Every structure is written in structure tokens, then in C-alpha cells.
Amino acid sequence: MANTMALQGFLPDPVLRPKECLEALIQRIAVTDKEGFFMWPVDERITPGYHAVVKHPMCFSLMKTKLQKDAYSTWRDYVADFELIISNAKLFNKPGSKVNRCALNLQRNMSKLLKQHEGEMRRAFQVLYPGAAAAADAAEAAAGIPMPQAMMSMPTVSAGAGTSEANSLDMVSSDRPGSPLRAGGSTLLPDAIKAEPAILSGLGMGISMPMPPPGSVPLPPVPREPLCTYISDNEEE
């Protein structure tokens, strides 16, 4: 479900569906890996010696598994594994190689998306793991690290509130960042979006599209251009 929503261009609500929101952002970043180099664990039969060099392998599929097993309790834990994917790729693949160059392009896309949605992801962690998230946020505040502005404008969830309690909140409002859905990259739909599936027809050019859940956060479109310049084996050598 989270993967489908990410590909359709929006994130689940971070308070009503926090874990799906976190998973959807992993998927949204993963689809910018056009070659699929970083989606699955490296196979030693294909890449001999990899685990002798890379001591802490990481990939997007493993991140999804860790998320489902509650291995991440703070925003920083979550981001650290995104960064580990990039650092591993740079460590094992020489500068100028195809994988190294794709890792650099992925890093640029990843940085933009993580910065854009930091507020929503932090809020998701507050809902899922209020104690750990509050302690981490307090430590960052003490260190002078500012909170994202998007997070400041979101509804407050008490430290003891879980997803079941959050479901009773009315999360659809015009001041929620990302509440409206962009249609065709320009038209904003009304905030009163129903939770049940529905079809919108006749938006400008008679297109049809599925309704998002309440409070879903729009995502930028998938880049149309390839993330890396394709090079021949001779160029890599």
C-alpha cells in the first residue's frame, strides 16, 4: 500500500499512518535508483570480496525490513541507513565507475527528498516511538539544531498517543502542509478529501485519478531523465 501511494505521488499521513509514511518515503527514494543497484543486498557470487570491504551492508529492501521490525526509533536512525547506502557504494566502487556515479546522483536526490519531508518523518516517529523521538529531539534542540518549519505547523500529538488514538483526530485542514493534492502539477483539489476510494473526473482535460487518503503529503514527480550517464565497459576501465 505504502509503495503504491509513493508511486502515485503522495505520502500517507504521518500521524494517522506513520509507519506507512516512513515506508513510502523509502520507496520514493528507491525509485530514483534507476539501475536498481541499491534496492537489494549485494550478492557475493556476482561481486566477490564485497563483504570483506563493506562491513555493514545496507539497501532499500533491508531498510523496509528494519522499519517493519521497529529497528528505527528516531529520525536520525532512519537517515543514518540512507547515508550508509551511499557511503558503502563509494567505499567499494572506485571514483568514476558507473556505480559510484549513480551513487552520487542518488545522494543528490535523496538529500532533496529527506530535507523536503523531514518534518513529516519526525512527526511519524513521534507517534510511533514518543519517548525515544522526544529525547532525540530534545538533544538536538540542546545542541542548537533547529526543527523543520513544516513540523512546527503540524497538529500536536501527546507523548502517550498511539496510532489508534491519532485516528480519532480530524487531520484534514487547509493549514496542513501537503493536504491538497496537485492534479496535473498545477490544480489544487479542495481540502475536504474523503477517506474512501473515489475517482475524480474532468479535471481540466477529462483525466481520472484515485483520491488520496486524508492529509496525504504530495511528493514531487519521479525525474524523467536518467540519474546517471550511461557509459560503456571500456569507459569504466
N, CA and C of each residue as an Amber inpcrd file, in Angstrom:
protein
   711
   0.8320000  -1.2070000   0.0000000   0.0000000   0.0000000   0.0000000
   0.8690000   1.2590000   0.0000000   1.8680000   1.3100000   0.9240000
   2.7420000   2.4720000   1.0010000   3.5180000   2.6550000  -0.2950000
   3.9800000   1.5410000  -0.8920000   4.7290000   1.6310000  -2.1470000
   3.8780000   2.2150000  -3.2590000   2.6180000   1.7640000  -3.3470000
   1.7080000   2.2590000  -4.3760000   1.4530000   3.7440000  -4.2020000
   1.2340000   4.1680000  -2.9660000   0.9730000   5.5780000  -2.6950000
   2.1680000   6.4380000  -3.0830000   3.3960000   5.9490000  -2.7860000
   4.5910000   6.7110000  -3.1290000   4.7050000   6.8880000  -4.6310000
   4.3980000   5.8310000  -5.3750000   4.4940000   5.9060000  -6.8220000
   3.4010000   6.7760000  -7.4150000   2.2460000   6.8790000  -6.7280000
   1.1650000   7.7360000  -7.2010000   1.4500000   9.2010000  -6.9230000
   2.4320000   9.4810000  -6.0770000   2.8460000  10.8580000  -5.8880000
   2.4750000  11.4930000  -4.5660000   2.1310000  10.7250000  -3.5180000
   1.8580000  11.3220000  -2.2270000   2.2130000  10.3410000  -1.1160000
   2.4630000  10.8940000   0.0730000   2.7980000  10.0990000   1.2450000
   1.5750000   9.9200000   2.1310000   1.4400000   8.7710000   2.8030000
   0.3790000   8.6260000   3.8000000   0.5470000   9.6590000   4.9190000
  -0.5330000   9.9550000   5.6130000  -0.4800000  10.9190000   6.6940000
   0.4720000  10.4270000   7.7940000   1.4070000  11.2660000   8.2710000
   2.3920000  10.8110000   9.2550000   1.8300000  10.5430000  10.6430000
   0.6470000  11.0810000  10.9550000   0.0350000  10.8240000  12.2580000
  -0.9310000   9.6510000  12.1970000  -1.7650000   9.6140000  11.1680000
  -2.7400000   8.5350000  11.0470000  -2.0910000   7.2180000  10.6190000
  -1.0650000   7.2910000   9.7710000  -0.4400000   6.0740000   9.2380000
   1.0790000   6.2650000   9.2090000   1.6890000   6.3700000  10.3880000
   3.1030000   6.7550000  10.4610000   4.0700000   5.7690000   9.8280000
   3.8710000   4.4830000  10.0650000   4.8250000   3.5140000   9.5100000
   4.7090000   3.4420000   7.9870000   3.5040000   3.5390000   7.4670000
   3.3200000   3.5580000   6.0130000   3.9530000   4.8100000   5.4060000
   3.8990000   5.9090000   6.1350000   4.5120000   7.1440000   5.6750000
   6.0220000   6.9820000   5.5470000   6.6330000   6.3830000   6.5550000
   8.0800000   6.1580000   6.5420000   8.4830000   5.1960000   5.4260000
   7.6900000   4.1590000   5.2240000   7.9960000   3.1960000   4.1690000
   7.8250000   3.8180000   2.7870000   6.8210000   4.6720000   2.6410000
   6.5820000   5.2960000   1.3430000   7.7360000   6.1970000   0.9310000
   8.3610000   6.8640000   1.9000000   9.4990000   7.7120000   1.5420000
  10.6980000   6.8630000   1.1300000  10.8930000   5.7180000   1.7810000
  11.9520000   4.8020000   1.3420000  11.7240000   4.4180000  -0.1120000
  10.4760000   4.0600000  -0.4410000  10.1620000   3.6560000  -1.8100000
  10.3250000   4.8150000  -2.7890000   9.9370000   6.0160000  -2.3690000
  10.0510000   7.1680000  -3.2620000  11.5160000   7.4480000  -3.5950000
  12.3920000   7.3010000  -2.6150000  13.8210000   7.4900000  -2.8550000
  14.3680000   6.3300000  -3.6790000  13.8880000   5.1180000  -3.4060000
  14.3840000   3.9360000  -4.1190000  14.1050000   4.0160000  -5.6150000
  12.9760000   4.5840000  -6.0130000  12.6550000   4.6260000  -7.4420000
  13.5630000   5.5860000  -8.2060000  14.3010000   6.4450000  -7.5000000
  15.2720000   7.2880000  -8.1800000  16.5640000   6.5300000  -8.4770000
  16.6810000   5.3150000  -7.9490000  17.8070000   4.4290000  -8.2820000
  17.4320000   3.6780000  -9.5600000  17.6220000   4.3260000 -10.7010000
  17.1390000   3.7900000 -11.9680000  17.7660000   2.4460000 -12.3190000
  18.9960000   2.2160000 -11.9370000  19.6850000   0.9670000 -12.2720000
  19.3430000  -0.1550000 -11.2910000  18.7560000   0.1850000 -10.1440000
  18.4390000  -0.8270000  -9.1430000  19.6580000  -1.3430000  -8.3990000
  20.7470000  -0.5680000  -8.3880000  21.9640000  -1.0060000  -7.7180000
  21.7920000  -1.1500000  -6.2170000  20.9110000  -0.3460000  -5.6310000
  20.8590000  -0.2300000  -4.1740000  19.5590000  -0.7600000  -3.5660000
  18.7630000  -1.4700000  -4.3580000  17.4840000  -1.9760000  -3.8610000
  17.6430000  -3.2410000  -3.0450000  18.5590000  -4.1290000  -3.4480000
  18.6830000  -5.4470000  -2.8300000  20.0930000  -5.6740000  -2.3090000
  20.2810000  -6.6240000  -1.3890000  21.6300000  -6.9130000  -0.8780000
  22.5720000  -7.3430000  -2.0010000  23.8380000  -6.9950000  -1.8700000
  24.8500000  -7.3790000  -2.8570000  25.1140000  -8.8720000  -2.7640000
  25.1380000  -9.5460000  -3.9140000  25.3810000 -10.9850000  -3.9920000
  26.8830000 -11.2170000  -4.1880000  27.5010000 -11.9120000  -3.2440000
  28.9410000 -12.1870000  -3.3190000  29.3010000 -13.0170000  -4.5480000
  28.3580000 -13.7950000  -5.0670000  28.6540000 -14.5970000  -6.2540000
  28.8390000 -13.7080000  -7.4870000  28.2000000 -12.5430000  -7.4540000
  28.3120000 -11.5980000  -8.5620000  29.4140000 -10.5750000  -8.2880000
  29.5510000 -10.2050000  -7.0320000  30.5390000  -9.1990000  -6.6330000
  31.4560000  -9.7880000  -5.5720000  32.4190000 -10.6270000  -5.9580000
  33.3170000 -11.2650000  -4.9810000  34.0960000 -10.2410000  -4.1570000
  34.2360000 -10.5440000  -2.8760000  35.0230000  -9.6880000  -1.9950000
  34.2790000  -8.5100000  -1.4110000  32.9940000  -8.3670000  -1.7410000
  32.2540000  -7.2040000  -1.2680000  32.2110000  -7.1370000   0.2540000
  31.8930000  -8.2590000   0.8960000  31.7250000  -8.2410000   2.3480000
  33.0510000  -8.1790000   3.0970000  34.1370000  -8.4100000   2.4100000
  35.4480000  -8.2140000   3.0300000  35.7690000  -6.7210000   3.1430000
  35.1720000  -5.9370000   2.2680000  35.4000000  -4.4890000   2.2630000
  34.2930000  -3.7500000   3.0100000  33.0640000  -4.0980000   2.7260000
  31.9020000  -3.4360000   3.3320000  31.4250000  -4.2480000   4.5260000
  31.6410000  -3.7310000   5.7150000  31.3310000  -4.4720000   6.9430000
  29.8810000  -4.3380000   7.3910000  29.2130000  -3.2890000   6.9280000
  27.8160000  -3.0650000   7.3420000  26.9690000  -2.8070000   6.0970000
  26.6350000  -3.8550000   5.3450000  25.8510000  -3.6860000   4.1080000
  24.4740000  -3.0820000   4.4040000  23.9700000  -2.3150000   3.4430000
  22.6390000  -1.7280000   3.5820000  22.0440000  -1.5360000   2.1950000
  20.7150000  -1.6780000   2.1070000  19.9910000  -1.4600000   0.8530000
  18.5670000  -1.0620000   1.2110000  17.8010000  -0.6520000   0.2150000
  16.4460000  -0.1860000   0.4850000  15.5250000  -1.3010000   0.9870000
  15.6750000  -2.5100000   0.4540000  14.8160000  -3.6100000   0.9220000
  15.1020000  -3.9420000   2.3850000  16.3730000  -3.8640000   2.7820000
  16.7160000  -4.1170000   4.1830000  16.1820000  -3.0090000   5.0800000
  16.1790000  -1.7800000   4.5860000  15.5940000  -0.6880000   5.3670000
  14.1040000  -0.9270000   5.6250000  13.4050000  -1.4060000   4.6100000
  11.9720000  -1.6940000   4.7910000  11.7680000  -2.7890000   5.8360000
  12.6260000  -3.8060000   5.7990000  12.5310000  -4.8890000   6.7810000
  12.7940000  -4.3620000   8.1860000  13.8160000  -3.5530000   8.3410000
  14.1370000  -2.9780000   9.6460000  12.9990000  -2.0940000  10.1520000
  12.3700000  -1.3420000   9.2550000  11.2480000  -0.4960000   9.6500000
  10.1040000  -1.3310000  10.2040000   9.7780000  -2.4240000   9.5310000
   8.6900000  -3.2860000   9.9910000   9.0120000  -3.9750000  11.3100000
  10.2980000  -4.1590000  11.5920000  10.7330000  -4.8040000  12.8420000
  11.0400000  -3.7850000  13.9360000  10.6560000  -2.5330000  13.7160000
  10.8350000  -1.4690000  14.7010000  12.2940000  -1.2340000  15.0630000
  13.1690000  -1.3620000  14.0820000  14.5980000  -1.1500000  14.3260000
  14.9570000   0.3410000  14.3420000  14.0720000   1.1880000  13.8070000
  14.3020000   2.6370000  13.8340000  13.3620000   3.2600000  14.8540000
  13.9100000   4.0330000  15.7690000  13.0580000   4.7050000  16.7510000
  13.1670000   6.2230000  16.6750000  14.1110000   6.7250000  15.8640000
  14.2570000   8.1710000  15.7040000  14.5410000   8.5080000  14.2340000
  14.3370000   9.7590000  13.9080000  14.6360000  10.2680000  12.5710000
  16.0960000  10.0310000  12.2220000  17.0110000  10.2680000  13.1540000
  18.4380000  10.1240000  12.8780000  18.8090000   8.6690000  12.5880000
  18.1950000   7.7150000  13.2810000  18.4360000   6.2930000  12.9920000
  18.0550000   5.9720000  11.5500000  16.9320000   6.4840000  11.1600000
  16.3710000   6.2600000   9.8240000  17.2800000   6.8460000   8.7480000
  17.6790000   8.1000000   8.9370000  18.5400000   8.7780000   7.9590000
  19.9040000   8.1210000   7.8770000  20.4210000   7.6060000   8.9960000
  21.7520000   7.0050000   9.0180000  21.8730000   5.8520000   8.0330000
  20.8040000   5.0790000   7.8530000  20.8790000   3.9600000   6.9120000
  20.8070000   4.4190000   5.4600000  20.0930000   5.5060000   5.1850000
  20.1600000   6.0880000   3.8390000  21.6020000   6.4950000   3.5290000
  22.2300000   7.1360000   4.5020000  23.6140000   7.5890000   4.3190000
  24.5770000   6.4050000   4.1870000  24.2680000   5.3130000   4.8910000
  25.1180000   4.1330000   4.8250000  25.1050000   3.5090000   3.4270000
  23.9610000   3.5270000   2.7700000  23.8740000   3.0230000   1.3980000
  24.8640000   3.7560000   0.5020000  24.8990000   5.0750000   0.6410000
  25.7910000   5.8890000  -0.1950000  27.2530000   5.6600000   0.1730000
  27.5670000   5.6720000   1.4610000  28.9680000   5.5200000   1.8720000
  29.5180000   4.1520000   1.4910000  28.7000000   3.1120000   1.5600000
  29.1380000   1.7830000   1.1340000  29.4580000   1.7560000  -0.3550000
  28.5920000   2.3930000  -1.1410000  28.8030000   2.4220000  -2.5960000
  30.1000000   3.1540000  -2.9430000  30.3660000   4.2480000  -2.2600000
  31.5930000   5.0000000  -2.5090000  32.8220000   4.2260000  -2.0480000
  32.6830000   3.4790000  -0.9620000  33.8080000   2.7130000  -0.4250000
  34.2360000   1.6000000  -1.3650000  33.2680000   0.8810000  -1.9160000
  33.6000000  -0.3040000  -2.7110000  33.8630000   0.0180000  -4.1830000
  33.2290000   1.0350000  -4.7040000  33.3210000   1.3350000  -6.1390000
  34.1960000   2.5600000  -6.3730000  35.1830000   2.4140000  -7.2120000
  36.1650000   3.4690000  -7.4430000  35.5130000   4.7040000  -8.0560000
  36.0520000   5.8840000  -7.7680000  35.5250000   7.1120000  -8.3720000
  35.5370000   7.0340000  -9.8950000  34.4530000   7.4910000 -10.4910000
  34.3270000   7.4590000 -11.9410000  33.6600000   6.2160000 -12.4690000
  33.5370000   5.1830000 -11.6410000  32.8540000   3.9610000 -12.0830000
  31.3490000   4.2180000 -12.1580000  30.6520000   3.3640000 -12.8690000
  29.2140000   3.5620000 -13.0770000  28.4410000   3.5510000 -11.7590000
  28.7460000   2.5900000 -10.8850000  28.0160000   2.5000000  -9.6180000
  28.3230000   3.7100000  -8.7400000  29.5630000   4.1370000  -8.7120000
  29.9330000   5.3010000  -7.9050000  29.2120000   6.5480000  -8.3960000
  29.1580000   6.7190000  -9.7020000  28.4890000   7.8780000 -10.2650000
  26.9840000   7.8460000 -10.0120000  26.3960000   6.6650000 -10.0830000
  24.9640000   6.5430000  -9.7670000  24.7080000   6.8290000  -8.2910000
  25.6430000   6.4200000  -7.4370000  25.5130000   6.6990000  -6.0030000
  25.5160000   8.2010000  -5.7370000  26.3500000   8.9330000  -6.4580000
  26.3990000  10.3890000  -6.2910000  25.0910000  11.0450000  -6.7300000
  24.5270000  10.5640000  -7.8210000  23.2340000  11.0850000  -8.2760000
  22.1160000  10.7280000  -7.3050000  22.1450000   9.4960000  -6.7990000
  21.1670000   9.0800000  -5.8010000  21.2880000   9.9420000  -4.5490000
  22.4990000  10.2360000  -4.1450000  22.7220000  11.0530000  -2.9580000
  22.0810000  12.4360000  -3.1070000  22.2050000  13.0380000  -4.2900000
  21.5960000  14.3450000  -4.5170000  20.0740000  14.2840000  -4.4170000
  19.4750000  13.2750000  -5.0540000  18.0160000  13.1170000  -4.9830000
  17.5580000  12.8060000  -3.5660000  18.3030000  11.9400000  -2.9040000
  17.9800000  11.5490000  -1.5340000  18.0140000  12.7520000  -0.6000000
  19.0470000  13.5630000  -0.7140000  19.1840000  14.7350000   0.1590000
  18.0060000  15.6860000  -0.0050000  17.5830000  15.9050000  -1.2460000
  16.4550000  16.7990000  -1.5060000  15.1690000  16.2640000  -0.8770000
  14.8990000  14.9700000  -1.0580000  13.6570000  14.3890000  -0.5460000
  13.6520000  14.3140000   0.9800000  14.7910000  13.9680000   1.5690000
  14.8620000  13.9020000   3.0330000  14.6710000  15.2900000   3.6430000
  15.2650000  16.3010000   3.0420000  15.1020000  17.6630000   3.5470000
  13.6620000  18.1290000   3.3820000  13.0580000  17.8080000   2.2400000
  11.6940000  18.2500000   1.9590000  10.6900000  17.6400000   2.9320000
  10.9050000  16.3940000   3.3290000   9.9080000  15.6830000   4.1440000
  10.3830000  15.3760000   5.5640000  11.4050000  16.0880000   6.0160000
  11.9200000  15.8400000   7.3660000  10.8610000  16.0610000   8.4350000
  10.0830000  17.1250000   8.2910000   9.0520000  17.4100000   9.2890000
   8.0460000  16.2920000   9.4310000   7.5460000  15.7810000   8.2940000
   6.5680000  14.6980000   8.3290000   7.1660000  13.4170000   8.9260000
   8.4240000  13.1200000   8.5800000   9.0430000  11.8970000   9.0860000
   9.2960000  11.9770000  10.5950000   9.7150000  13.1440000  11.0630000
   9.9120000  13.3110000  12.5020000   8.5890000  13.1270000  13.2490000
   7.5230000  13.6780000  12.6690000   6.2190000  13.5230000  13.3150000
   5.7950000  12.0530000  13.3570000   6.0760000  11.3060000  12.3070000
   5.7580000   9.8780000  12.3000000   6.4800000   9.1530000  13.4270000
   7.7440000   9.4880000  13.6340000   8.4960000   8.8560000  14.7290000
   7.9580000   9.2750000  16.0910000   7.4740000  10.5080000  16.2170000
   6.8680000  10.9390000  17.4700000   5.6380000  10.1090000  17.8100000
   4.8760000   9.7550000  16.7880000   3.6730000   8.9480000  17.0130000
   4.0320000   7.5060000  17.3620000   5.0020000   6.9430000  16.6220000
   5.3670000   5.5380000  16.8150000   6.1700000   5.3000000  18.0940000
   7.1390000   6.1730000  18.3560000   8.0670000   5.9820000  19.4780000
   8.2230000   7.3060000  20.2220000   7.1930000   7.7410000  20.9330000
   7.1950000   9.0850000  21.5130000   8.3560000   9.3520000  22.4590000
   8.7160000   8.3810000  23.2970000   9.8040000   8.5900000  24.2570000
  11.1420000   8.8030000  23.5780000  11.5050000   7.8820000  22.6910000
  12.7970000   7.9620000  22.0040000  12.8680000   9.1910000  21.1080000
  11.7810000   9.4760000  20.3980000  11.7740000  10.6250000  19.4940000
  11.8770000  11.9280000  20.2700000  11.1630000  12.0330000  21.4040000
  11.2110000  13.2570000  22.2110000  12.6090000  13.4750000  22.7720000
  13.2550000  12.3900000  23.2340000  14.6060000  12.5090000  23.7780000
  15.5910000  12.9550000  22.7040000  15.4520000  12.3830000  21.4970000
  16.3440000  12.7520000  20.3940000  16.1220000  14.2010000  19.9740000
  14.8510000  14.6210000  19.8970000  14.5530000  15.9990000  19.5210000
  15.0830000  16.9800000  20.5660000  14.9640000  16.6040000  21.8600000
  15.4590000  17.4700000  22.9300000  16.9770000  17.6080000  22.8580000
  17.6560000  16.5020000  22.5520000  19.1130000  16.5470000  22.4300000
  19.5370000  17.4540000  21.2790000  18.8040000  17.3900000  20.1640000
  19.1240000  18.2530000  19.0280000  18.8460000  19.7190000  19.3540000
  17.7520000  19.9640000  20.0690000  17.4280000  21.3370000  20.4580000
  18.5080000  21.8970000  21.3790000  18.9880000  21.0550000  22.3110000
  20.0430000  21.4910000  23.2200000  21.3350000  21.8040000  22.4750000
  21.5330000  21.1030000  21.3490000  22.7280000  21.3250000  20.5340000
  22.5510000  22.4800000  19.5500000  21.3690000  23.1090000  19.5900000
  21.1290000  24.2560000  18.7230000  20.6960000  23.8940000  17.3160000
  20.2450000  22.6530000  17.0980000  19.7850000  22.2230000  15.7830000
  18.3030000  22.5780000  15.6570000  17.9150000  23.4500000  14.7200000
  16.5110000  23.8830000  14.6290000  15.6080000  22.7900000  14.0740000
  14.3510000  22.7940000  14.5160000  13.3510000  21.8820000  13.9920000
  12.8670000  22.3890000  12.6360000  12.4920000  21.4710000  11.7250000
  11.9500000  21.8980000  10.4260000  10.6840000  22.7180000  10.6090000
  10.5180000  23.7630000   9.7900000   9.3360000  24.6240000   9.8820000
   8.0540000  23.8500000   9.6370000   8.1000000  22.8570000   8.7270000
   6.8960000  22.0670000   8.4230000   6.3920000  21.3370000   9.6520000
   7.3130000  20.9290000  10.5240000   6.9350000  20.1990000  11.7240000
   6.2490000  21.1150000  12.7220000   6.6550000  22.3800000  12.7600000
   6.0760000  23.3230000  13.7000000   4.5870000  23.5500000  13.4470000
   4.1480000  23.4390000  12.1900000   2.7700000  23.7530000  11.8360000
   1.8390000  22.5530000  11.8940000   2.3720000  21.3860000  12.2800000
   1.5410000  20.1880000  12.3320000   0.8040000  20.0950000  13.6630000
  -0.3440000  19.3800000  13.7150000  -1.0700000  19.1870000  14.9660000
  -0.2150000  18.4650000  15.9770000  -0.4050000  18.7920000  17.2610000
   0.3830000  18.1900000  18.3280000  -0.2210000  16.8670000  18.7620000
   0.6550000  15.8760000  18.9680000   0.2430000  14.5690000  19.4740000
   0.8960000  14.3750000  20.8210000   0.1170000  14.0220000  21.8300000
   0.6870000  13.8420000  23.1610000   1.6450000  12.6770000  23.1890000
   2.5470000  12.6650000  24.1730000   3.5910000  11.6420000  24.2470000
   3.0090000  10.2490000  24.3650000   1.8110000  10.1210000  24.9340000
   1.2380000   8.7910000  25.0890000   0.3190000   8.3730000  23.9790000
   0.1930000   9.2010000  22.9680000  -0.7570000   8.9130000  21.9000000
  -0.1760000   7.9340000  20.9170000  -0.9600000   6.9340000  20.5530000
  -0.5490000   5.9710000  19.5500000  -1.3520000   6.1670000  18.2920000
  -1.1690000   5.2650000  17.3430000  -1.8680000   5.4350000  16.0710000
  -3.3680000   5.2730000  16.2320000  -3.8220000   4.4170000  17.1670000
  -5.2540000   4.2170000  17.3290000  -5.9180000   5.4920000  17.8370000
  -5.2190000   6.2080000  18.7800000  -5.7770000   7.4510000  19.2740000
  -5.7150000   8.5320000  18.2100000  -4.6500000   8.5150000  17.4320000
  -4.4990000   9.5310000  16.3900000  -5.5820000   9.4200000  15.3450000
  -6.1290000   8.2100000  15.1630000  -7.1600000   8.0270000  14.1520000
  -8.4080000   8.8390000  14.4410000  -8.5980000   9.2290000  15.7220000
  -9.7930000   9.9850000  16.0650000  -9.6430000  11.4710000  15.7700000
  -8.4110000  11.9130000  15.4200000  -8.1890000  13.3260000  15.1590000
  -8.6720000  13.7080000  13.7730000  -9.1580000  14.9290000  13.6440000
  -9.5170000  15.4450000  12.3190000  -8.2740000  16.0830000  11.7280000
  -7.6070000  15.3550000  10.8170000  -6.3210000  15.7940000  10.3080000
  -6.4170000  16.5650000   9.0030000  -7.6110000  16.7170000   8.4380000
  -7.7390000  17.4080000   7.1470000  -8.0670000  18.8620000   7.3950000
  -7.1060000  19.7470000   7.1520000  -7.3630000  21.1680000   7.3260000
  -6.5370000  21.9520000   6.3300000  -6.9740000  23.1550000   6.0310000
  -6.3140000  23.9230000   4.9890000  -4.9230000  24.3710000   5.3950000
  -4.5970000  24.3960000   6.7300000  -3.2650000  24.8400000   7.1210000
  -2.2860000  23.6920000   7.2620000  -2.7210000  22.4650000   6.9800000
  -1.7960000  21.3320000   6.9930000  -0.9350000  21.3580000   5.7550000
   0.4060000  21.3410000   5.9020000   1.2470000  21.2690000   4.6990000
   0.9450000  20.0090000   3.9190000   0.6890000  20.1450000   2.6420000
   0.5050000  18.9750000   1.7970000  -0.8880000  18.4000000   1.7920000
  -1.8550000  19.0270000   2.4760000  -3.1940000  18.4680000   2.4630000
  -3.8110000  18.4220000   1.0760000  -3.7450000  19.5010000   0.2730000
  -4.3120000  19.4080000  -1.0740000  -3.4560000  18.5380000  -1.9720000
  -4.0670000  17.9300000  -2.9390000  -3.3620000  17.1150000  -3.9300000
  -3.2120000  17.9100000  -5.2080000  -2.0240000  17.9290000  -5.7620000
  -1.8150000  18.6300000  -7.0190000  -2.2260000  17.7230000  -8.1780000
  -3.0810000  18.2110000  -9.0170000  -3.5380000  17.4620000 -10.1910000
  -2.8860000  18.0490000 -11.4250000  -2.1540000  17.2180000 -12.1600000
  -1.5070000  17.6900000 -13.3610000  -0.4180000  18.7040000 -13.0910000
   0.0900000  18.7350000 -11.8310000   1.1880000  19.6140000 -11.4940000
   0.7790000  21.0480000 -11.2250000  -0.5430000  21.3720000 -11.2990000
  -0.9030000  22.7730000 -11.0990000  -2.1830000  22.9400000 -10.2890000
  -3.2100000  22.1480000 -10.5460000  -4.5110000  22.3540000  -9.9270000
  -4.5130000  21.8150000  -8.5080000  -5.0070000  22.5870000  -7.5340000
  -5.1330000  22.1350000  -6.1580000  -6.5600000  21.6970000  -5.9010000
  -6.7190000  20.4870000  -5.4140000  -8.0420000  19.9770000  -5.0820000
  -8.4600000  20.5050000  -3.7180000  -9.7690000  20.5370000  -3.4140000
 -10.2260000  21.0040000  -2.1020000  -9.6750000  20.1420000  -0.9890000
  -9.6120000  20.7250000   0.2270000  -9.0880000  20.0000000   1.3770000
 -10.0160000  18.9000000   1.8540000 -11.3070000  19.0300000   1.6110000
 -12.2660000  18.0530000   2.1160000 -12.1870000  16.7810000   1.2800000
 -11.1460000  16.0000000   1.5290000 -10.9040000  14.7620000   0.7810000
 -11.4310000  13.5880000   1.6000000 -12.2600000  12.7830000   1.0010000
 -12.8420000  11.6470000   1.7110000 -11.8520000  10.4960000   1.7870000
 -11.9880000   9.6630000   2.8490000 -11.0560000   8.5610000   3.0470000
 -11.3190000   7.4080000   2.1010000 -12.5780000   7.1710000   1.7340000
 -12.8720000   6.0170000   0.8920000 -12.3970000   6.2490000  -0.5320000
 -12.0860000   5.1670000  -1.2940000 -11.6260000   5.3360000  -2.6770000
 -12.6760000   6.0560000  -3.5110000 -12.2230000   6.9160000  -4.3930000
 -13.1330000   7.6570000  -5.2670000 -12.3870000   8.0210000  -6.5310000
 -13.0980000   8.4310000  -7.5240000 -12.4880000   8.8130000  -8.7940000
 -12.8410000  10.2600000  -9.0980000 -11.8420000  11.0170000  -9.4510000
 -12.0630000  12.3960000  -9.8750000 -12.0300000  12.4410000 -11.3880000
 -13.0290000  13.0180000 -11.9600000 -13.0870000  13.0990000 -13.4210000
 -13.2060000  14.5500000 -13.8640000 -12.7800000  14.8050000 -15.1120000
 -12.9700000  16.1080000 -15.7180000 -12.1470000  17.2150000 -15.1270000
 -10.9380000  16.9150000 -14.6290000 -10.0770000  17.9740000 -14.1170000
  -9.3220000  18.5970000 -15.2800000  -9.9030000  19.5830000 -15.8940000
  -9.2350000  20.2900000 -16.9740000  -9.3010000  19.5430000 -18.2840000
  -8.7130000  18.3210000 -18.3330000  -8.6130000  17.5940000 -19.5980000
  -9.3650000  16.2610000 -19.5390000 -10.2630000  16.1100000 -18.5870000
 -11.0580000  14.9000000 -18.5180000 -10.3040000  13.7030000 -17.9770000
  -9.2150000  13.9540000 -17.2090000  -8.4380000  12.8370000 -16.6780000
  -9.1390000  12.2520000 -15.4690000  -8.7860000  11.0240000 -15.1310000
  -9.3060000  10.3580000 -13.9450000  -8.1400000   9.9680000 -13.0660000
  -8.3030000  10.0870000 -11.7560000  -7.2320000   9.7160000 -10.8450000
  -7.8310000   9.2930000  -9.5160000  -7.1420000   8.4080000  -8.7380000
  -7.6590000   7.9710000  -7.4460000  -7.5200000   9.0620000  -6.4020000
  -8.4400000   9.0910000  -5.4540000  -8.3740000  10.0330000  -4.3480000
  -7.3130000   9.5830000  -3.3510000  -6.5380000  10.4960000  -2.7610000
  -5.6070000  10.1240000  -1.7010000  -6.3220000  10.0430000  -0.3640000
  -5.7280000   9.3730000   0.6430000  -6.3010000   9.3930000   1.9890000
  -6.2190000  10.8010000   2.5660000  -6.9620000  11.0680000   3.6650000
  -6.9570000  12.4070000   4.2580000  -5.5590000  12.8210000   4.6980000
  -5.2020000  14.0650000   4.4330000  -3.9590000  14.6120000   4.9250000
  -2.7120000  14.1030000   4.2480000  -2.8270000  13.3640000   3.1700000
  -1.6540000  12.8320000   2.4960000  -0.7620000  13.9590000   1.9870000
   0.5250000  13.7010000   1.9510000   1.5090000  14.7170000   1.5930000
   1.9450000  14.5320000   0.1510000   1.7660000  15.5340000  -0.7140000
   2.1750000  15.3780000  -2.1140000   3.6800000  15.2000000  -2.2360000
   4.1030000  14.3910000  -3.1890000   5.5150000  14.1880000  -3.4970000
   5.8180000  14.7710000  -4.8660000   7.0550000  15.2180000  -5.0860000
   7.4150000  15.6890000  -6.4160000   7.4040000  14.5450000  -7.4060000
   7.2180000  14.8050000  -8.7000000   7.1690000  13.7230000  -9.6790000
   8.5000000  13.0010000  -9.7960000   8.4410000  11.7420000 -10.2350000
   9.6640000  10.9830000 -10.4730000  10.4350000  11.6490000 -11.6030000
  11.7530000  11.8710000 -11.4330000  12.5190000  12.5140000 -12.5040000
  12.3990000  11.7470000 -13.8100000  12.2010000  12.4610000 -14.9160000
  12.0460000  11.8080000 -16.2160000  13.3840000  11.4570000 -16.8310000
  14.4300000  12.1890000 -16.4790000  15.7330000  11.9200000 -17.0470000
  16.4560000  10.8670000 -16.2230000  17.3170000  10.0360000 -16.8480000
  18.0890000   9.0630000 -16.0860000  18.9970000   9.7450000 -15.0770000
  19.2150000   9.0930000 -13.9380000  20.0050000   9.6920000 -12.8820000
  21.4920000   9.6150000 -13.1460000  21.9130000   8.7250000 -14.0100000
  23.3330000   8.6200000 -14.2820000  23.5550000   8.6040000 -15.7820000
  24.7370000   9.0310000 -16.1900000  25.1050000   8.9830000 -17.5990000
  25.5510000   7.5750000 -17.9310000  24.9520000   6.9600000 -18.9150000
  25.3240000   5.6040000 -19.2680000  26.6810000   5.5910000 -19.9470000
  27.5660000   4.7460000 -19.4740000  28.9120000   4.6540000 -20.0060000
  29.2090000   3.2140000 -20.3850000  30.0860000   3.0310000 -21.3520000
  30.4220000   1.6900000 -21.8130000  31.4040000   1.0300000 -20.8560000
  31.5490000  -0.2900000 -20.9940000  32.5250000  -1.0080000 -20.1660000
  33.9340000  -0.4780000 -20.4240000  34.2300000  -0.0910000 -21.6690000
  35.5500000   0.4290000 -21.9930000  35.8250000   1.7280000 -21.2490000
  34.7890000   2.5670000 -21.1180000  34.9650000   3.8360000 -20.4060000
  35.2140000   3.6170000 -18.9310000  34.5600000   2.5720000 -18.3760000
  34.7650000   2.2870000 -16.9610000  36.1610000   1.7640000 -16.7000000
  36.7300000   1.0670000 -17.6370000  38.0650000   0.5330000 -17.4660000
  39.1010000   1.6540000 -17.6340000
